[in-house]
Coordinates of C-alpha atoms and ligand atoms in Angstrom, one line a residue:
M1410 CA -19.2 0.1 -38.9
A1411 CA -19.5 -3.0 -36.7
H1412 CA -16.2 -4.8 -36.0
P1413 CA -16.6 -8.5 -37.2
D1414 CA -15.7 -10.0 -33.8
E1415 CA -17.3 -7.3 -31.7
Q1416 CA -18.9 -8.6 -28.4
R1417 CA -21.9 -6.7 -27.3
F1418 CA -22.9 -6.0 -23.7
D1419 CA -25.6 -3.9 -22.0
L1420 CA -22.8 -2.6 -19.8
V1421 CA -19.0 -2.5 -20.2
V1422 CA -17.2 -1.5 -17.0
V1423 CA -13.6 -0.3 -17.3
G1424 CA -11.8 -1.2 -14.0
A1425 CA -12.3 -4.0 -11.6
G1426 CA -11.8 -2.0 -8.4
S1427 CA -14.3 -1.3 -5.6
G1428 CA -16.6 0.9 -7.7
G1429 CA -16.4 -1.1 -10.9
L1430 CA -17.0 -4.5 -9.2
A1431 CA -19.9 -3.2 -7.2
A1432 CA -21.6 -1.7 -10.3
A1433 CA -21.0 -4.8 -12.5
K1434 CA -22.4 -7.3 -10.0
R1435 CA -25.4 -5.1 -9.2
A1436 CA -26.2 -4.4 -12.9
A1437 CA -25.9 -8.2 -13.6
S1438 CA -28.3 -8.9 -10.7
H1439 CA -30.8 -6.6 -12.5
G1440 CA -30.5 -8.8 -15.6
A1441 CA -28.0 -6.8 -17.6
S1442 CA -25.2 -8.5 -19.7
V1443 CA -22.0 -7.1 -18.2
A1444 CA -18.3 -7.2 -19.0
V1445 CA -15.5 -5.9 -16.8
V1446 CA -12.2 -4.9 -18.3
E1447 CA -9.2 -5.1 -16.0
G1448 CA -5.5 -4.9 -16.9
S1449 CA -4.2 -5.7 -13.5
R1450 CA -5.5 -7.8 -10.6
V1451 CA -9.2 -7.9 -9.8
G1452 CA -9.9 -6.0 -6.6
G1453 CA -8.3 -2.6 -7.4
T1454 CA -6.5 -0.3 -5.0
C1455 CA -8.5 -1.2 -2.0
V1456 CA -8.0 -5.0 -2.1
I1457 CA -4.6 -5.3 -3.8
R1458 CA -2.5 -2.3 -2.8
G1459 CA -4.5 -0.1 -0.4
C1460 CA -7.1 -0.3 2.4
V1461 CA -7.0 -4.1 3.0
P1462 CA -3.3 -4.9 3.0
K1463 CA -2.6 -1.6 4.7
K1464 CA -5.0 -2.4 7.5
L1465 CA -3.4 -5.8 7.9
L1466 CA 0.0 -4.1 8.2
V1467 CA -1.6 -1.7 10.8
Y1468 CA -2.6 -4.8 12.9
G1469 CA 0.9 -6.3 12.4
S1470 CA 2.6 -3.1 13.5
A1471 CA 0.3 -2.7 16.6
V1472 CA 1.5 -6.1 17.9
G1473 CA 4.8 -4.4 18.8
E1474 CA 3.1 -2.2 21.3
Q1475 CA 1.0 -5.0 22.7
L1476 CA 4.2 -7.0 23.3
A1477 CA 5.8 -4.0 24.9
D1478 CA 2.7 -3.6 27.2
A1479 CA 2.6 -7.4 28.0
P1480 CA 4.9 -7.4 31.1
S1481 CA 2.8 -4.8 32.8
Y1482 CA -0.2 -7.2 32.4
G1483 CA 1.8 -10.1 33.8
W1484 CA 3.0 -11.6 30.6
P1485 CA 6.8 -11.5 30.8
V1486 CA 7.4 -11.5 27.1
P1487 CA 11.1 -10.7 26.4
P1488 CA 11.8 -8.1 23.6
V1489 CA 11.6 -9.7 20.2
A1490 CA 12.4 -8.4 16.7
P1491 CA 9.6 -8.6 14.1
Q1492 CA 10.1 -10.8 11.0
T1493 CA 8.8 -8.4 8.4
H1494 CA 9.3 -10.8 5.6
V1495 CA 6.8 -13.1 7.3
L1496 CA 4.3 -10.3 7.8
L1497 CA 4.6 -9.2 4.2
D1498 CA 4.3 -12.8 2.9
H1499 CA 1.2 -13.4 5.0
V1500 CA -0.4 -10.1 3.8
R1501 CA 0.3 -11.1 0.2
R1502 CA -1.3 -14.5 0.7
E1503 CA -4.4 -12.9 2.1
V1504 CA -4.5 -10.5 -0.9
D1505 CA -4.3 -13.5 -3.2
R1506 CA -7.2 -15.1 -1.4
L1507 CA -9.3 -12.0 -1.7
N1508 CA -8.4 -11.6 -5.3
N1509 CA -9.6 -15.2 -6.0
I1510 CA -12.8 -14.5 -4.0
H1511 CA -13.5 -11.4 -6.1
E1512 CA -12.9 -13.3 -9.4
A1513 CA -15.2 -16.1 -8.3
A1514 CA -17.9 -13.6 -7.3
L1515 CA -17.8 -12.1 -10.8
D1516 CA -18.1 -15.5 -12.3
R1517 CA -21.1 -16.4 -10.0
A1518 CA -22.7 -13.1 -11.0
G1519 CA -22.4 -14.0 -14.6
V1520 CA -20.1 -11.0 -15.4
A1521 CA -17.5 -11.5 -18.1
L1522 CA -14.0 -10.6 -17.0
V1523 CA -12.0 -9.3 -20.0
R1524 CA -8.3 -9.1 -19.1
G1525 CA -6.3 -6.2 -20.6
W1526 CA -6.3 -2.4 -20.7
G1527 CA -9.3 -0.8 -22.3
R1528 CA -9.0 1.9 -25.0
F1529 CA -11.9 3.7 -26.5
L1530 CA -12.3 3.3 -30.2
D1531 CA -15.4 5.5 -30.2
A1532 CA -18.2 6.4 -27.8
R1533 CA -19.5 2.8 -27.5
R1534 CA -16.6 0.6 -28.4
L1535 CA -13.4 -0.3 -26.5
Q1536 CA -10.4 -2.2 -27.8
V1537 CA -9.0 -4.7 -25.2
G1538 CA -6.0 -6.5 -26.7
E1539 CA -7.4 -8.3 -29.7
Q1540 CA -11.0 -8.0 -28.6
V1541 CA -13.5 -5.2 -29.3
L1542 CA -16.3 -4.7 -26.8
R1543 CA -19.4 -2.7 -27.4
G1544 CA -21.4 -1.3 -24.5
E1545 CA -24.8 0.3 -24.7
T1546 CA -23.7 1.8 -21.4
I1547 CA -20.1 2.3 -20.4
L1548 CA -18.9 2.9 -16.8
I1549 CA -15.4 4.3 -16.2
A1550 CA -14.1 3.1 -12.9
V1551 CA -10.3 3.1 -13.4
G1552 CA -9.4 4.5 -10.0
G1553 CA -6.2 6.3 -9.3
Q1554 CA -2.5 5.8 -8.8
P1555 CA 0.3 7.4 -6.7
V1556 CA 1.8 10.6 -8.1
R1557 CA 5.5 11.1 -8.3
P1558 CA 6.3 14.8 -8.1
N1559 CA 8.5 16.4 -10.6
L1560 CA 11.6 16.1 -8.4
P1561 CA 15.2 15.2 -9.4
G1562 CA 15.7 11.5 -8.4
A1563 CA 12.0 10.8 -7.8
D1564 CA 12.4 7.5 -9.6
L1565 CA 14.8 6.4 -6.8
A1566 CA 11.9 6.5 -4.3
L1567 CA 9.2 3.9 -3.6
V1568 CA 5.4 4.7 -3.8
S1569 CA 2.8 3.0 -1.7
D1570 CA 2.1 0.3 -4.3
D1571 CA 5.7 -0.8 -4.0
L1572 CA 5.6 -1.3 -0.3
F1573 CA 3.3 -4.3 -0.6
L1574 CA 5.8 -6.0 -3.0
L1575 CA 8.9 -5.7 -0.7
E1576 CA 10.5 -8.9 0.6
R1577 CA 11.2 -7.1 3.9
F1578 CA 10.9 -3.6 5.2
P1579 CA 14.1 -1.4 5.2
S1580 CA 15.7 -0.5 8.5
S1581 CA 15.1 3.3 7.9
M1582 CA 12.8 5.3 5.7
V1583 CA 12.2 8.9 4.8
I1584 CA 8.5 9.5 4.0
I1585 CA 7.6 12.5 2.0
G1586 CA 4.1 13.9 2.5
G1587 CA 1.7 14.7 5.3
G1588 CA -1.5 13.1 4.0
Y1589 CA -3.3 9.8 4.8
I1590 CA -0.8 7.5 3.2
A1591 CA 2.3 9.2 4.5
C1592 CA 1.0 9.3 8.1
E1593 CA -0.4 5.8 8.1
F1594 CA 2.8 4.3 6.7
A1595 CA 4.9 6.4 9.0
C1596 CA 3.1 4.8 12.0
I1597 CA 3.1 1.3 10.5
L1598 CA 6.8 1.3 9.8
Q1599 CA 7.8 3.0 13.0
G1600 CA 5.7 0.4 15.0
I1601 CA 7.5 -2.3 13.2
G1602 CA 10.9 -1.0 14.2
V1603 CA 11.8 1.1 11.1
T1604 CA 13.5 4.4 11.9
V1605 CA 11.2 6.9 10.2
T1606 CA 11.6 10.6 9.3
Q1607 CA 8.5 12.2 7.8
I1608 CA 8.9 15.3 5.6
V1609 CA 5.9 17.6 5.7
R1610 CA 6.0 20.8 3.6
R1611 CA 2.9 22.4 5.2
Q1612 CA 0.7 20.6 7.8
L1613 CA 0.0 17.0 8.7
L1614 CA -3.4 15.8 7.5
R1615 CA -4.6 19.1 5.9
G1616 CA -8.4 19.4 6.0
F1617 CA -8.9 17.4 9.2
D1618 CA -9.8 19.2 12.5
R1619 CA -6.6 20.9 13.6
G1620 CA -7.0 20.2 17.3
C1621 CA -7.4 16.5 16.6
V1622 CA -4.5 16.5 14.2
A1623 CA -2.3 18.1 16.9
S1624 CA -3.2 15.1 19.2
V1625 CA -2.3 12.6 16.4
E1626 CA 1.0 14.4 15.9
A1627 CA 1.8 14.5 19.6
G1628 CA 1.1 10.7 19.8
M1629 CA 3.2 10.0 16.7
I1630 CA 6.1 12.0 18.2
E1631 CA 5.7 10.3 21.6
K1632 CA 6.2 7.0 19.8
G1633 CA 9.5 8.2 18.4
L1634 CA 8.7 9.4 14.9
V1635 CA 10.7 12.4 13.6
V1636 CA 8.3 14.8 11.8
L1637 CA 10.1 17.6 10.0
K1638 CA 7.6 20.3 9.1
G1639 CA 7.9 23.4 6.9
V1640 CA 10.5 21.8 4.5
S1641 CA 10.1 20.5 1.0
P1642 CA 12.2 17.9 -0.8
Q1643 CA 14.4 19.3 -3.5
A1644 CA 16.1 16.2 -4.8
I1645 CA 16.6 12.5 -4.0
R1646 CA 20.0 10.9 -4.5
S1647 CA 21.7 7.6 -4.0
S1648 CA 23.9 7.5 -1.0
T1649 CA 26.0 4.9 0.9
M1650 CA 23.1 4.4 3.3
G1651 CA 20.7 4.0 0.4
R1652 CA 19.0 7.3 -0.3
C1653 CA 19.5 10.9 0.6
V1654 CA 16.8 13.5 0.4
V1655 CA 18.0 17.1 0.0
L1656 CA 15.6 19.6 1.7
S1657 CA 14.6 23.2 1.0
D1658 CA 16.5 24.5 4.1
G1659 CA 19.8 23.1 2.7
S1660 CA 19.8 20.1 5.1
S1661 CA 19.5 16.5 4.0
V1662 CA 18.2 13.3 5.5
E1663 CA 19.5 9.8 4.7
A1664 CA 17.8 6.5 5.0
E1665 CA 17.8 3.0 3.4
A1666 CA 14.7 4.0 1.4
V1667 CA 12.4 6.9 0.5
L1668 CA 8.6 6.7 0.2
L1669 CA 6.8 9.3 -1.9
A1670 CA 3.3 9.7 -0.5
T1671 CA 2.5 12.9 -2.3
G1672 CA -1.0 12.2 -3.5
R1673 CA -2.9 10.1 -6.0
Q1674 CA -4.4 10.9 -9.4
P1675 CA -6.9 9.2 -11.7
R1676 CA -5.5 6.8 -14.3
L1677 CA -6.6 8.3 -17.5
E1678 CA -3.6 7.5 -19.7
G1679 CA -4.3 5.1 -22.5
L1680 CA -8.1 5.3 -22.2
N1681 CA -8.2 7.5 -25.3
L1682 CA -11.2 9.4 -23.9
E1683 CA -11.0 11.8 -26.9
A1684 CA -12.3 9.1 -29.1
A1685 CA -15.4 8.8 -26.9
G1686 CA -15.8 12.6 -26.5
V1687 CA -15.6 12.3 -22.7
A1688 CA -14.6 15.6 -21.1
V1689 CA -11.8 15.7 -18.6
E1690 CA -11.3 18.5 -16.0
G1691 CA -7.6 18.6 -15.0
V1692 CA -6.9 14.9 -14.4
R1693 CA -10.4 13.9 -13.4
I1694 CA -13.6 13.0 -15.2
P1695 CA -16.4 15.3 -14.0
V1696 CA -19.9 13.7 -13.5
D1697 CA -23.3 14.9 -12.5
D1698 CA -25.3 13.6 -9.5
D1699 CA -26.2 10.5 -11.5
Q1700 CA -22.5 9.7 -12.2
R1701 CA -23.1 10.7 -15.8
T1702 CA -20.2 12.3 -17.8
N1703 CA -20.9 14.8 -20.6
V1704 CA -21.6 11.8 -22.9
G1705 CA -25.1 10.5 -22.2
H1706 CA -24.4 6.7 -22.0
V1707 CA -20.9 7.0 -20.4
F1708 CA -20.8 7.1 -16.6
A1709 CA -17.9 7.2 -14.1
V1710 CA -17.6 6.3 -10.4
G1711 CA -14.9 6.4 -7.7
D1712 CA -11.5 8.0 -7.6
V1713 CA -11.5 8.8 -11.3
T1714 CA -14.2 11.4 -10.6
G1715 CA -11.8 13.1 -8.1
R1716 CA -14.4 13.9 -5.4
I1717 CA -14.1 11.7 -2.3
N1718 CA -11.5 9.1 -2.8
L1719 CA -12.8 6.4 -0.4
T1720 CA -13.8 2.8 -1.2
P1721 CA -17.3 2.9 0.4
V1722 CA -18.1 6.0 -1.6
A1723 CA -17.0 4.3 -4.9
V1724 CA -19.0 1.2 -4.0
D1725 CA -22.1 3.2 -3.2
E1726 CA -21.7 5.3 -6.4
G1727 CA -21.4 2.0 -8.4
R1728 CA -24.5 0.5 -6.9
A1729 CA -26.6 3.7 -7.2
F1730 CA -25.6 3.9 -10.8
A1731 CA -26.5 0.2 -11.5
D1732 CA -29.8 0.4 -9.5
S1733 CA -30.8 3.6 -11.4
R1734 CA -29.7 2.5 -14.9
F1735 CA -30.6 -1.2 -14.8
G1736 CA -32.9 -1.8 -11.8
Q1737 CA -35.6 0.8 -12.1
K1738 CA -34.6 2.0 -8.6
P1739 CA -33.3 5.5 -9.2
R1740 CA -31.1 6.8 -6.4
R1741 CA -28.1 8.9 -5.8
T1742 CA -25.1 8.7 -3.5
D1743 CA -25.2 11.2 -0.6
H1744 CA -21.8 12.7 -0.4
G1745 CA -22.8 14.9 2.5
L1746 CA -21.8 13.1 5.6
V1747 CA -19.0 10.7 4.9
A1748 CA -17.1 9.2 7.9
S1749 CA -13.4 8.5 7.4
A1750 CA -10.5 7.3 9.4
V1751 CA -6.7 7.7 9.3
F1752 CA -5.2 4.5 10.6
T1753 CA -2.3 6.2 12.3
Q1754 CA -1.3 5.2 15.8
P1755 CA -3.1 6.8 17.5
E1756 CA -6.0 6.4 15.1
L1757 CA -8.0 9.4 13.9
A1758 CA -11.6 9.2 12.8
T1759 CA -14.0 11.9 11.9
V1760 CA -17.5 12.6 10.5
G1761 CA -18.9 16.0 9.7
L1762 CA -17.3 19.4 9.9
S1763 CA -14.0 20.3 11.5
E1764 CA -14.1 23.1 14.1
E1765 CA -12.4 25.4 11.5
E1766 CA -15.0 24.6 8.8
A1767 CA -17.9 24.9 11.2
R1768 CA -16.7 28.3 12.4
R1769 CA -16.3 29.4 8.7
R1770 CA -19.9 28.4 8.0
H1771 CA -21.6 29.3 11.3
G1772 CA -19.3 31.8 13.0
E1773 CA -20.2 32.6 16.6
Q1774 CA -23.0 30.0 16.8
V1775 CA -20.4 27.2 17.0
Q1776 CA -19.6 25.6 20.3
V1777 CA -17.0 22.9 21.0
C1778 CA -17.0 20.2 23.7
E1779 CA -13.8 18.2 24.1
A1780 CA -12.3 15.5 26.4
R1781 CA -8.7 14.5 26.6
F1782 CA -7.6 11.6 28.7
R1783 CA -5.5 8.5 28.9
S1784 CA -7.6 5.4 28.4
L1785 CA -7.9 2.7 31.0
S1786 CA -5.9 0.3 28.8
R1787 CA -2.9 2.5 29.3
A1788 CA -3.2 2.6 33.1
L1789 CA -0.9 -0.4 33.8
P1790 CA 1.7 0.1 31.0
K1791 CA 1.7 3.8 32.0
T1792 CA 2.7 4.8 28.5
G1793 CA 0.8 5.5 25.3
S1794 CA -0.9 8.4 23.7
R1795 CA -3.9 10.2 25.0
C1796 CA -7.4 10.0 23.6
H1797 CA -9.1 13.1 22.3
L1798 CA -12.8 13.3 21.7
K1799 CA -14.5 16.3 20.2
L1800 CA -18.0 17.4 19.3
V1801 CA -18.5 20.5 17.2
L1802 CA -22.0 22.0 17.7
G1803 CA -23.8 24.4 15.4
P1804 CA -27.1 26.3 15.6
R1805 CA -29.6 24.7 18.1
E1806 CA -26.7 22.6 19.4
R1807 CA -26.9 20.2 16.5
V1808 CA -23.8 18.0 16.2
L1809 CA -22.0 19.1 13.1
G1810 CA -18.8 17.3 13.6
C1811 CA -17.7 14.3 15.7
H1812 CA -14.0 13.6 15.9
M1813 CA -11.9 11.2 17.8
V1814 CA -8.2 10.3 18.3
G1815 CA -7.5 7.1 20.1
E1816 CA -8.2 3.3 20.3
H1817 CA -11.0 2.0 18.1
S1818 CA -11.9 5.5 16.9
A1819 CA -12.9 4.3 13.4
E1820 CA -15.3 1.8 15.0
I1821 CA -16.8 4.4 17.3
I1822 CA -17.2 7.2 14.7
Q1823 CA -19.1 4.8 12.4
M1824 CA -21.8 4.6 15.0
A1825 CA -21.7 8.4 15.7
A1826 CA -22.3 8.9 12.0
I1827 CA -25.7 7.2 12.2
A1828 CA -26.8 9.6 15.0
M1829 CA -25.5 12.6 13.0
G1830 CA -27.2 11.5 9.9
M1831 CA -30.5 11.5 11.9
G1832 CA -29.8 15.1 13.0
A1833 CA -28.7 14.4 16.6
T1834 CA -28.2 17.3 19.0
K1835 CA -25.9 17.6 22.0
A1836 CA -29.1 16.9 24.1
D1837 CA -29.6 13.6 22.2
F1838 CA -26.0 12.6 23.0
D1839 CA -26.4 13.6 26.7
R1840 CA -29.7 11.7 27.0
T1841 CA -27.9 8.4 26.1
M1842 CA -26.8 6.4 29.1
A1843 CA -23.0 6.0 29.3
L1844 CA -21.5 2.5 28.8
H1845 CA -18.8 2.2 31.5
P1846 CA -15.9 1.7 31.4
S1847 CA -15.3 2.6 27.8
I1848 CA -13.6 5.4 25.8
S1849 CA -16.7 6.4 23.8
E1850 CA -18.8 7.1 27.0
E1851 CA -17.0 10.4 27.0
F1852 CA -19.1 11.4 24.0
V1853 CA -22.3 11.2 26.1
T1854 CA -20.9 12.7 29.3
M1855 CA -18.7 15.6 28.2
A1856 CA -19.8 19.1 29.4
Ligands
NDP81 P1 -3.1 13.4 0.2 O1 -3.6 14.3 -0.9 O2 -3.9 13.1 1.4 O3 -1.7 13.9 0.7 C1 -0.6 14.3 -0.1 C2 0.4 14.9 0.8 O4 1.6 15.0 0.0 C3 0.1 16.2 1.3 O5 0.6 16.3 2.6 C4 0.8 17.2 0.4 O6 1.1 18.4 1.0 C5 2.1 16.4 0.1 N1 2.7 16.7 -1.1 C6 2.2 16.8 -2.4 N2 3.2 17.1 -3.3 C7 4.3 17.3 -2.6 C8 5.6 17.7 -2.9 N3 6.0 17.9 -4.2 N4 6.6 17.8 -1.9 C9 6.2 17.5 -0.6 N5 5.0 17.2 -0.3 C10 4.0 17.1 -1.2 O7 -2.7 12.1 -0.6 P2 -2.4 10.6 -0.1 O8 -1.5 10.1 -1.2 O9 -1.9 10.5 1.3 O10 -3.8 9.9 -0.2 C11 -4.6 10.0 -1.4 C12 -6.0 9.7 -1.1 O11 -6.2 8.4 -0.8 C13 -6.6 10.5 0.1 O12 -7.1 11.7 -0.3 C14 -7.6 9.6 0.6 O13 -8.9 9.9 0.0 C15 -7.3 8.2 0.1 N6 -6.8 7.4 1.2 C16 -7.6 7.1 2.2 C17 -7.2 6.3 3.3 C18 -8.1 6.1 4.4 O14 -9.3 6.3 4.3 N7 -7.7 5.7 5.6 C19 -5.8 5.8 3.4 C20 -5.0 6.2 2.3 C21 -5.5 6.9 1.2 P3 0.1 19.6 1.1 O15 -0.9 19.2 2.1 O16 1.0 20.7 1.5 O17 -0.5 19.8 -0.3

């Protein structure tokens, strides 16, 4: 039975993050009537509490090293302490500006922003506060959130979302985890002058090329980070210093604060997916190649699908969905060759297969070319981590993996991804004239 105040839309999007916003605006551009439901700020993880503010903190943190290098370049800058309250305040202002831009863009696109948390009433209707929205098509784009492991005292720790809300950074921090978020924040905080101890139960950056991860780890340790591997946290307690983490080997580490960076999970609570009949697998919503769930008119994009949790992937999935459903331009996201970067110091960027994965798939046919060197920018300071460039070649010397540790690696790997997408071989790389002096010239000159 129709609700008396029911509002009808061609598309109702749940979640105003990267995937949801991209889908909503694209669908509206194709003439669909669209509503986006959002209980928090418009922009989602990427804009509000992820990629963008994190990268600003990476830039802020890197200034420390530039200041330390300055005397060797003839700038006699005396040692200065960072004002982390200023950095955090400026980052928050930039996030506010972007949040406003995203809201204005929705408005310009003619998309209705409905504030509140959406809850399915049935397969086509959602309750949002007092309102009931009916969508002929519904897109679930609710993203993910940090997971707190089942650990005594886990509530005493911060998660990554909290870091952006701090007034200032603490003087010392224990970071639990060895993934993207743990490693990036370990480097940001250490660069800003925080004493960091990172607790890694297995390996740093599992899934990335091991040789390149070893180079990242060497660089992190050279900068003074303490990385304790092979130990797990057993409990977190309050202590005179702030927090104490009890470890599996019986030892403990104290710091002013603890960051839990132990993974992220989709936000499914409260959606009442059962009412819509949408199937869940573990904590994710499975979808087919067209982003369709088991319910014909309900789709999902981004982190909630639990495939590749990266903003550009969510954006492309959202646009492909909208083009296919509302624009008579059917297309699918290609999840095959996705470049990614970890903004550690040194930075790691990668596209394609790690050496380990290539050997698993192609065995003896795999060849590896590598170069390790100190970049010219380090010649005068005489400090700083080494660059590591690596090509993983498969049958007929096709480039299957391109990996880089060092300055600007994310910028460089983005370009290499184009060549790899076109099926480049080692001979194609070698035929390219080197650009000198640069770091990336090693990719076209390595033996
Ligand atoms: P990850 O899954 O990358 O890493 C989680 C880490 O926590 C792993 O090292 C894991 O160990 C460890 N861990 C999990 N549970 C425990 C526990 N109980 N005790 C100790 N350690 C534990 O998650 P992140 O939170 O770092 O990142 C989530 C996702 O966000 C990433 O997969 C990525 O897609 C995205 N992201 C991307 C970024 C980028 O593109 N630059 C930046 C930040 C996030 P183990 O390996 O042993 O399981």
